[in-house]
Coordinates of C-alpha atoms in Angstrom, one line a residue:
X72 CA 35.1 66.9 169.9
X73 CA 32.6 64.1 169.7
X74 CA 32.1 62.1 166.5
X75 CA 28.5 63.4 166.4
X76 CA 29.6 67.0 166.6
X77 CA 32.3 66.4 164.0
X78 CA 29.6 64.8 161.7
X79 CA 27.5 68.1 162.2
X80 CA 30.5 70.2 161.5
X81 CA 30.4 72.1 164.9
X82 CA 32.4 72.2 168.1
X83 CA 29.2 72.2 170.2
X84 CA 29.1 69.6 173.1
X85 CA 27.7 66.1 172.2
X86 CA 24.4 66.8 174.1
X87 CA 23.9 69.7 172.1
X88 CA 24.6 67.9 168.8
X89 CA 22.2 65.1 170.0
X90 CA 19.3 67.6 170.3
X91 CA 20.1 69.0 166.9
X92 CA 19.9 65.4 165.5
X93 CA 16.6 64.8 167.3
X94 CA 15.2 67.7 165.5
X95 CA 16.6 66.6 162.1
X96 CA 15.3 63.0 162.6
X97 CA 11.7 64.5 163.3
X98 CA 12.1 66.4 160.0
X99 CA 13.1 63.4 158.1
X100 CA 10.1 61.4 159.6
X101 CA 7.9 64.3 158.4
X102 CA 9.7 64.2 154.9
X103 CA 9.1 60.5 154.5
X104 CA 5.5 60.9 155.7
X105 CA 5.2 63.7 152.8
X106 CA 6.9 61.7 150.3
X107 CA 4.5 58.7 151.0
X108 CA 1.3 60.9 150.8
X109 CA 2.4 62.7 147.7
X110 CA 3.0 59.3 145.8
X111 CA -0.3 57.8 147.4
X112 CA -2.3 60.9 146.2
X113 CA -1.1 60.5 142.5
X114 CA -1.9 56.7 142.6
X115 CA -5.4 57.3 144.1
X116 CA -6.2 60.1 141.7
X117 CA -5.3 57.7 138.8
X118 CA -7.5 55.1 140.4
X119 CA -10.5 57.4 140.7
X120 CA -10.2 58.4 137.0
X121 CA -10.1 54.6 135.8
X122 CA -12.8 53.3 138.1
X123 CA -16.0 52.0 136.5
X124 CA -19.4 53.7 137.2
X125 CA -20.5 52.4 140.5
X126 CA -24.1 51.6 139.3
X127 CA -25.8 53.8 142.2
X128 CA -27.0 57.2 141.9
X129 CA -28.1 59.8 144.5
X130 CA -31.7 58.4 144.2
X131 CA -30.6 55.4 146.3
X132 CA -30.0 57.4 149.3
X133 CA -31.5 59.8 151.5
X134 CA -29.4 63.0 152.0
X135 CA -29.6 64.9 155.2
X136 CA -28.0 68.2 155.3
X137 CA -27.1 69.4 158.7
X138 CA -26.6 73.3 159.0
X139 CA -25.5 74.5 162.4
X140 CA -26.7 78.1 162.8
X141 CA -25.9 80.5 165.5
X142 CA -26.4 84.2 164.6
X143 CA -26.0 83.5 160.9
X144 CA -28.4 86.2 159.4
X145 CA -25.6 87.2 157.0
X146 CA -25.1 83.9 155.1
X147 CA -28.1 81.6 156.2
X148 CA -30.3 82.6 153.4
X149 CA -27.5 82.1 150.7
X150 CA -26.5 78.7 152.1
X151 CA -30.1 77.1 152.5
X152 CA -31.1 78.4 148.8
X153 CA -28.0 76.8 147.4
X154 CA -28.9 73.4 148.9
X155 CA -32.4 73.6 147.7
X156 CA -30.6 73.4 144.3
X157 CA -28.8 70.4 145.1
X158 CA -29.3 67.4 142.8
X159 CA -30.8 64.8 145.3
X160 CA -34.3 63.6 144.8
X161 CA -34.5 62.5 148.6
X162 CA -33.1 65.2 150.7
X163 CA -33.9 66.9 154.1
X164 CA -32.1 70.3 154.8
X165 CA -32.1 70.4 158.6
X166 CA -31.0 73.6 160.1
X167 CA -30.1 73.8 163.7
X168 CA -31.1 77.3 165.1
X169 CA -28.9 77.2 168.2
X170 CA -30.4 80.0 170.1
X171 CA -29.7 82.9 167.6
X172 CA -30.9 86.2 168.9
X173 CA -30.5 88.1 165.5
X174 CA -32.5 87.7 162.3
X175 CA -31.7 84.0 161.7
X176 CA -34.9 82.7 162.9
X177 CA -37.0 85.1 161.1
X178 CA -35.0 84.6 157.8
X179 CA -35.6 80.8 157.9
X180 CA -39.3 81.1 158.7
X181 CA -39.7 83.2 155.5
X182 CA -37.9 80.7 153.3
X183 CA -40.2 78.6 151.0
X184 CA -37.6 75.8 150.4
X185 CA -38.9 72.2 150.0
X186 CA -37.4 69.7 152.5
X187 CA -36.4 72.5 154.8
X188 CA -36.8 71.8 158.4
X189 CA -35.6 73.9 161.4
X190 CA -34.6 72.6 164.7
X191 CA -34.8 75.4 167.0
X192 CA -32.9 75.2 170.3
X193 CA -33.4 77.5 173.1
X194 CA -31.9 78.3 176.6
X195 CA -30.8 76.4 178.6
X196 CA -30.1 73.7 175.9
X197 CA -28.7 75.9 173.1
X198 CA -25.2 77.5 172.6
X199 CA -23.3 74.6 174.2
X200 CA -21.0 74.2 171.2
X201 CA -21.3 72.8 167.6
X202 CA -21.0 69.3 168.9
X203 CA -24.2 69.6 170.9
X204 CA -26.0 71.1 168.1
X205 CA -25.1 68.3 165.6
X206 CA -26.0 65.6 168.1
X207 CA -29.5 67.2 168.8
X208 CA -29.9 67.1 165.1
X209 CA -28.5 63.4 165.0
X210 CA -31.3 62.2 167.6
X211 CA -33.9 64.3 165.9
X212 CA -33.0 62.3 162.6
X213 CA -33.1 59.1 164.3
X214 CA -36.3 59.5 166.4
X215 CA -38.3 62.0 164.3
X216 CA -37.5 62.2 160.6
X217 CA -36.8 58.6 159.9
X218 CA -39.7 57.6 161.6
X219 CA -42.1 59.2 159.1
X220 CA -43.6 57.0 156.3
X221 CA -42.0 58.9 153.5
X222 CA -38.6 57.9 154.6
X223 CA -39.4 54.3 155.6
X224 CA -37.5 52.6 153.0
X225 CA -34.1 54.3 154.1
X226 CA -32.1 52.3 156.6
X227 CA -29.1 54.0 158.5
X228 CA -26.9 52.3 155.9
X229 CA -28.7 54.2 153.0
X230 CA -28.8 57.5 154.8
X231 CA -26.0 60.0 154.3
X232 CA -25.7 62.9 156.8
X233 CA -23.6 65.8 155.5
X234 CA -22.5 68.8 157.4
X235 CA -22.6 72.2 155.7
X236 CA -21.6 75.3 157.6
X237 CA -24.0 78.3 157.4
X238 CA -21.5 80.0 155.0
X239 CA -21.3 76.8 152.8
X240 CA -21.8 76.8 148.9
X241 CA -22.4 73.1 148.1
X242 CA -21.7 71.9 144.6
X243 CA -25.3 70.9 143.1
X244 CA -23.8 67.7 141.7
X245 CA -22.2 66.5 145.1
X246 CA -24.5 63.7 145.8
X247 CA -24.0 62.2 142.3
X248 CA -20.2 61.8 142.8
X249 CA -20.6 60.9 146.4
X250 CA -23.0 58.2 145.7
X251 CA -20.3 56.3 144.0
X252 CA -18.2 56.6 147.0
X253 CA -20.9 55.3 149.4
X254 CA -21.6 52.3 147.1
X255 CA -18.8 50.7 148.9
X256 CA -20.3 49.7 152.2
X257 CA -16.8 49.9 153.9
X258 CA -16.9 53.6 153.5
X259 CA -18.1 55.5 156.5
X260 CA -17.2 58.9 155.5
X261 CA -16.3 61.3 152.6
X262 CA -14.9 64.6 152.7
X263 CA -15.5 67.2 149.9
X264 CA -12.8 69.6 148.6
X265 CA -13.1 72.8 150.5
X266 CA -12.5 76.2 148.6
X267 CA -12.7 79.7 149.5
X268 CA -15.3 81.8 147.4
X269 CA -13.9 85.3 148.6
X270 CA -10.4 84.5 147.5
X271 CA -9.6 87.8 145.7
X272 CA -8.2 89.0 149.2
X273 CA -4.6 87.9 149.5
X274 CA -5.0 86.3 153.1
X275 CA -8.2 84.4 152.1
X276 CA -6.4 83.2 148.9
X277 CA -3.7 81.8 151.1
X278 CA -6.4 79.9 152.8
X279 CA -7.6 78.7 149.7
X280 CA -4.3 77.4 148.7
X281 CA -4.0 75.7 152.0
X282 CA -7.3 73.7 151.7
X283 CA -6.5 72.9 147.9
X284 CA -3.0 71.4 148.8
X285 CA -4.5 69.6 151.9
X286 CA -7.3 68.1 149.8
X287 CA -5.4 67.2 146.8
X288 CA -2.3 65.8 148.6
X289 CA -2.6 64.9 152.3
X290 CA -6.3 63.8 152.1
X291 CA -6.3 62.3 148.7
X292 CA -3.0 60.3 149.8
X293 CA -4.8 58.9 152.8
X294 CA -7.9 58.1 150.5
X295 CA -6.0 55.4 149.0
X296 CA -5.4 53.8 152.5
X297 CA -8.8 54.5 153.9
X298 CA -7.8 56.7 156.4
X299 CA -8.9 60.3 155.1
X300 CA -10.1 62.4 157.8
X301 CA -13.2 64.7 158.1
X302 CA -13.1 68.3 158.0
X303 CA -16.4 69.7 159.1
X304 CA -17.8 71.6 156.1
X305 CA -18.5 69.5 153.3
X306 CA -18.2 66.2 155.5
X307 CA -20.6 63.2 154.7
X308 CA -20.9 60.2 157.0
X309 CA -23.1 57.2 156.5
X310 CA -25.6 57.2 159.3
X311 CA -24.8 53.6 160.3
X312 CA -21.1 54.8 160.8
X313 CA -22.3 57.6 163.1
X314 CA -24.4 55.3 165.1
X315 CA -21.3 52.8 165.6
X316 CA -19.3 55.7 167.4
X317 CA -22.0 57.2 169.2
X318 CA -22.5 57.5 172.8
X319 CA -25.6 58.5 174.9
X320 CA -24.8 62.1 173.9
X321 CA -24.4 61.3 170.2
X322 CA -21.5 60.6 167.8
X323 CA -20.0 64.1 168.1
X324 CA -17.8 64.8 171.2
X325 CA -17.3 68.2 172.9
X326 CA -14.0 69.2 171.2
X327 CA -12.8 72.3 169.9
X328 CA -12.3 70.4 166.6
X329 CA -15.3 68.0 166.7
X330 CA -14.8 67.2 162.9
X331 CA -11.4 66.0 163.3
X332 CA -12.1 64.0 166.3
X333 CA -15.1 62.3 164.7
X334 CA -13.2 61.5 161.7
X335 CA -10.4 59.9 163.6
X336 CA -12.6 57.8 165.6
X337 CA -14.5 56.6 162.4
X338 CA -11.2 55.3 161.0
X339 CA -10.1 53.7 164.3
X340 CA -13.5 52.1 164.3
X341 CA -12.7 50.4 161.1
X342 CA -14.7 52.5 158.6
X343 CA -12.9 53.6 155.4
X344 CA -12.5 57.5 155.1
X345 CA -12.1 59.0 151.5
X346 CA -11.7 62.4 150.1
X347 CA -13.8 63.5 147.1
X348 CA -12.2 66.2 144.9
X349 CA -14.7 66.1 142.2
X350 CA -17.2 68.1 144.0
X351 CA -16.5 71.1 146.2
X352 CA -18.1 73.0 149.1
X353 CA -17.2 77.0 149.2
X354 CA -16.9 78.9 152.3
X355 CA -15.9 82.3 153.6
X356 CA -12.1 82.8 154.1
X357 CA -10.9 85.2 156.7
X358 CA -9.4 88.5 155.6
X359 CA -8.1 89.6 159.0
X360 CA -5.0 88.1 160.2
X361 CA -6.1 88.7 163.8
X362 CA -9.3 86.9 163.3
X363 CA -7.4 84.1 161.3
X364 CA -5.1 83.7 164.3
X365 CA -7.9 83.3 166.5
X366 CA -9.5 80.7 164.5
X367 CA -6.1 78.7 164.2
X368 CA -5.7 79.0 168.0
X369 CA -9.0 77.0 168.2
X370 CA -8.0 74.6 165.6
X371 CA -4.4 74.0 167.0
X372 CA -6.0 73.4 170.7
X373 CA -8.3 70.8 168.9
X374 CA -5.1 69.1 167.4
X375 CA -3.8 69.1 171.0
X376 CA -6.9 67.5 172.3
X377 CA -6.8 64.9 169.4
X378 CA -3.3 63.7 170.7
X379 CA -5.0 61.6 173.2
X380 CA -6.5 59.4 170.4
X381 CA -3.0 58.1 169.4
X382 CA -3.3 55.2 171.9
X383 CA -6.3 53.7 169.8
X384 CA -4.3 53.6 166.6
X385 CA -3.0 50.1 167.2
X386 CA -6.7 49.0 167.1
X387 CA -7.0 50.2 163.4
X388 CA -7.6 47.4 160.8
X389 CA -5.7 49.5 158.3
X390 CA -2.4 48.7 156.7
X391 CA 0.8 49.4 158.9
X392 CA 1.9 52.6 156.8
X393 CA -1.6 53.9 157.3
X394 CA -1.2 53.5 161.0
X395 CA 2.1 54.8 161.1
X396 CA 0.8 57.9 159.1
X397 CA -2.1 58.2 161.7
X398 CA 0.5 58.3 164.7
X399 CA 2.3 61.1 162.8
X400 CA -0.8 62.9 162.0
X401 CA -2.2 62.9 165.6
X402 CA 1.3 63.9 167.2
X403 CA 2.2 66.5 164.8
X404 CA 1.6 69.3 167.1
X405 CA 4.3 67.8 169.4
X406 CA 6.6 67.4 166.3
X407 CA 6.1 70.9 165.5
X408 CA 6.7 72.3 168.8
X409 CA 9.8 70.2 169.4
X410 CA 11.4 71.4 166.0
X411 CA 10.6 75.1 166.7
X412 CA 11.9 74.8 170.1
X413 CA 15.1 73.2 168.9
X414 CA 15.7 76.0 166.5
X415 CA 15.3 78.6 168.9
X416 CA 17.6 76.5 171.3
X417 CA 20.3 76.2 168.7
X418 CA 20.1 79.9 167.7
X419 CA 20.5 81.1 171.2
X420 CA 23.2 78.4 171.9
X421 CA 25.2 79.7 169.1
X422 CA 24.7 83.4 170.3
X423 CA 25.6 82.8 173.8
X424 CA 28.6 80.4 173.5
X425 CA 30.0 81.4 170.3
X426 CA 31.6 77.7 170.1
X427 CA 31.0 77.3 166.3
X428 CA 27.6 77.8 164.5
X429 CA 25.3 74.8 164.3
X430 CA 23.9 74.2 160.9
X431 CA 20.8 75.9 161.7
X432 CA 20.5 77.5 158.2
X433 CA 20.1 74.5 156.2
X434 CA 18.2 72.8 159.0
X435 CA 15.7 75.7 158.7
X436 CA 15.4 75.5 155.2
X437 CA 14.8 71.6 155.4
X438 CA 12.1 72.0 158.1
X439 CA 10.2 74.9 156.1
X440 CA 10.4 73.4 152.5
X441 CA 11.5 69.6 153.0
X442 CA 8.2 68.1 153.6
X443 CA 6.4 70.4 151.1
X444 CA 8.7 69.4 148.5
X445 CA 8.3 65.7 149.2
X446 CA 4.4 66.0 149.6
X447 CA 3.3 68.7 147.4
X448 CA 5.6 68.6 144.2
X449 CA 4.4 65.5 142.8
X450 CA 0.7 66.3 142.9
X451 CA 1.1 69.9 142.0
X452 CA 3.0 69.1 138.8
X453 CA 0.8 66.4 137.6
X454 CA -2.4 68.5 138.2
X455 CA -1.0 71.6 136.9
X456 CA 0.3 70.0 133.7
X457 CA -2.9 68.3 133.1
X458 CA -4.9 71.5 133.6
X459 CA -2.7 74.5 133.5
X460 CA -0.1 74.0 130.9
X461 CA 3.6 75.2 131.3
X462 CA 2.6 78.5 133.1
X463 CA 0.3 76.6 135.4
X464 CA 2.9 74.1 136.2
X465 CA 5.4 76.9 137.2
X466 CA 2.8 78.8 139.2
X467 CA 1.8 75.4 141.0
X468 CA 5.4 74.8 141.8
X469 CA 6.0 78.3 143.3
X470 CA 2.8 78.2 145.2
X471 CA 3.1 74.6 146.4
X472 CA 6.8 75.0 147.5
X473 CA 7.3 78.5 148.5
X474 CA 4.1 80.2 149.5
X475 CA 2.3 77.3 151.2
X476 CA 5.1 76.5 153.7
X477 CA 5.8 80.1 154.7
X478 CA 2.2 80.6 155.1
X479 CA 1.8 77.6 157.5
X480 CA 5.0 78.7 159.6
X481 CA 3.4 82.3 159.9
X482 CA 0.7 80.5 161.9
X483 CA 3.0 78.6 164.1
X484 CA 2.6 81.1 167.1
X485 CA -1.0 79.9 167.2
X486 CA 0.3 76.3 168.3
X487 CA 2.1 77.6 171.3
X488 CA -0.8 79.8 172.5
X489 CA -3.1 76.7 172.0
X490 CA -0.9 74.7 174.1
X491 CA -1.0 77.3 176.8
X492 CA -4.8 77.2 176.7
X493 CA -4.9 73.4 176.8
X494 CA -2.7 73.2 179.9
X495 CA -4.6 75.9 181.6
X496 CA -8.0 74.3 180.9
X497 CA -9.5 76.8 178.9
X498 CA -11.9 75.6 176.3
X499 CA -13.9 78.7 175.3
X500 CA -13.8 80.3 172.0
X501 CA -15.4 83.3 170.1
X502 CA -17.5 82.7 167.2
X503 CA -16.0 84.3 164.0
X504 CA -18.2 86.9 162.4
X505 CA -19.3 86.6 158.8
X506 CA -18.3 89.0 156.2
X507 CA -20.8 90.3 153.6
X508 CA -21.1 87.6 151.1
X509 CA -19.8 87.7 147.5
X510 CA -20.8 86.1 144.4
X511 CA -19.7 82.4 144.1
X512 CA -16.6 81.6 142.1
X513 CA -16.3 78.4 140.1
X514 CA -13.5 76.2 141.2
X515 CA -10.3 76.6 139.6
X516 CA -7.4 74.0 139.0
X517 CA -4.7 73.5 141.7
X518 CA -2.3 75.3 139.4
X519 CA -4.3 78.5 139.4
X520 CA -4.5 78.8 143.3

């Protein structure tokens, strides 16, 4: 029996023990990453609370809200009406009607909302994906809107472009907190906290927990390093930052997760990316597991597409630990795939050979709960104690350590299906149908999620 196998307490051959150790090392790397993000999130939250007023307000910027809309008759009126209430003296609500054949166009035509503009796209230019629609709005902004006398005083550096999905409900005070963020000229992008407004449904509530933990821990942790990513809905970018990464087709690329791709390229270009949790954007969650799986297959395939950006990490001007985190973030689909495949291999090897069980039980527990404990526990406890008392703290720990990791692993099959699609060259995806809208729900503390 080899020394490695003896160390693991198994009689398996050395090559099997080596495969097992490889998976353990990947988990350990994820554990270290989670620990670093958890601590960084707490430090950043403390820094934001103690930061002095920036001395700028929403009136110092032109706020352009881009709303991509393809057959959004269920939610478009609600979304645009709420954008009309946003506290921004200088704002443009630019809805991109991307070839809708339902009542979306008629609803938009009937709205009397100051600052509302509708960019109508028709065949053959319409329905080529969200990136194409956003790029059309980008060029319309540069060559039409900003050329008008009423916006002459705004430069690309003082123009903030926000993306709000057609089911989005943006906090009215969002520009006020974002203005302080963009007072730093190095900040190219800021992502708001995403919440689910129909979270009374169990599956939708799980998505709300997912977005809450991602925003409060992973994203807030990266904010301290300036490497927070963009998430699409509630994503705000300085126009000059978009110009810096734009090609002849525009800043957005034809990717299944065009928001992630754009955020990574902004950071790699040298811009700072930050998370802003003092304002939220609410959106619909999915109450159907089948539709959630289909959505996550698209997201996972977008993550596979983003792996190609790993080679550019070395050019990031950020600190070494931020670059190391960026590498792990981009290759995480590979890590998850290898660890899951190793678990299946080890279990199968135990059954077939009966040479003595590998310690897959504790490895499985470490894989499922280890990174979550490292990343989630510090932030959950602090936020919960500050806002939710003892009961809130206990609930936050249960949710953050038990529910959240298990929910993520339930969605693991989407990663395998997405890889098959990527290898086969499939890029098409079906638009998720909206559900009947429900009244807005005010944001609750993390401990209540």
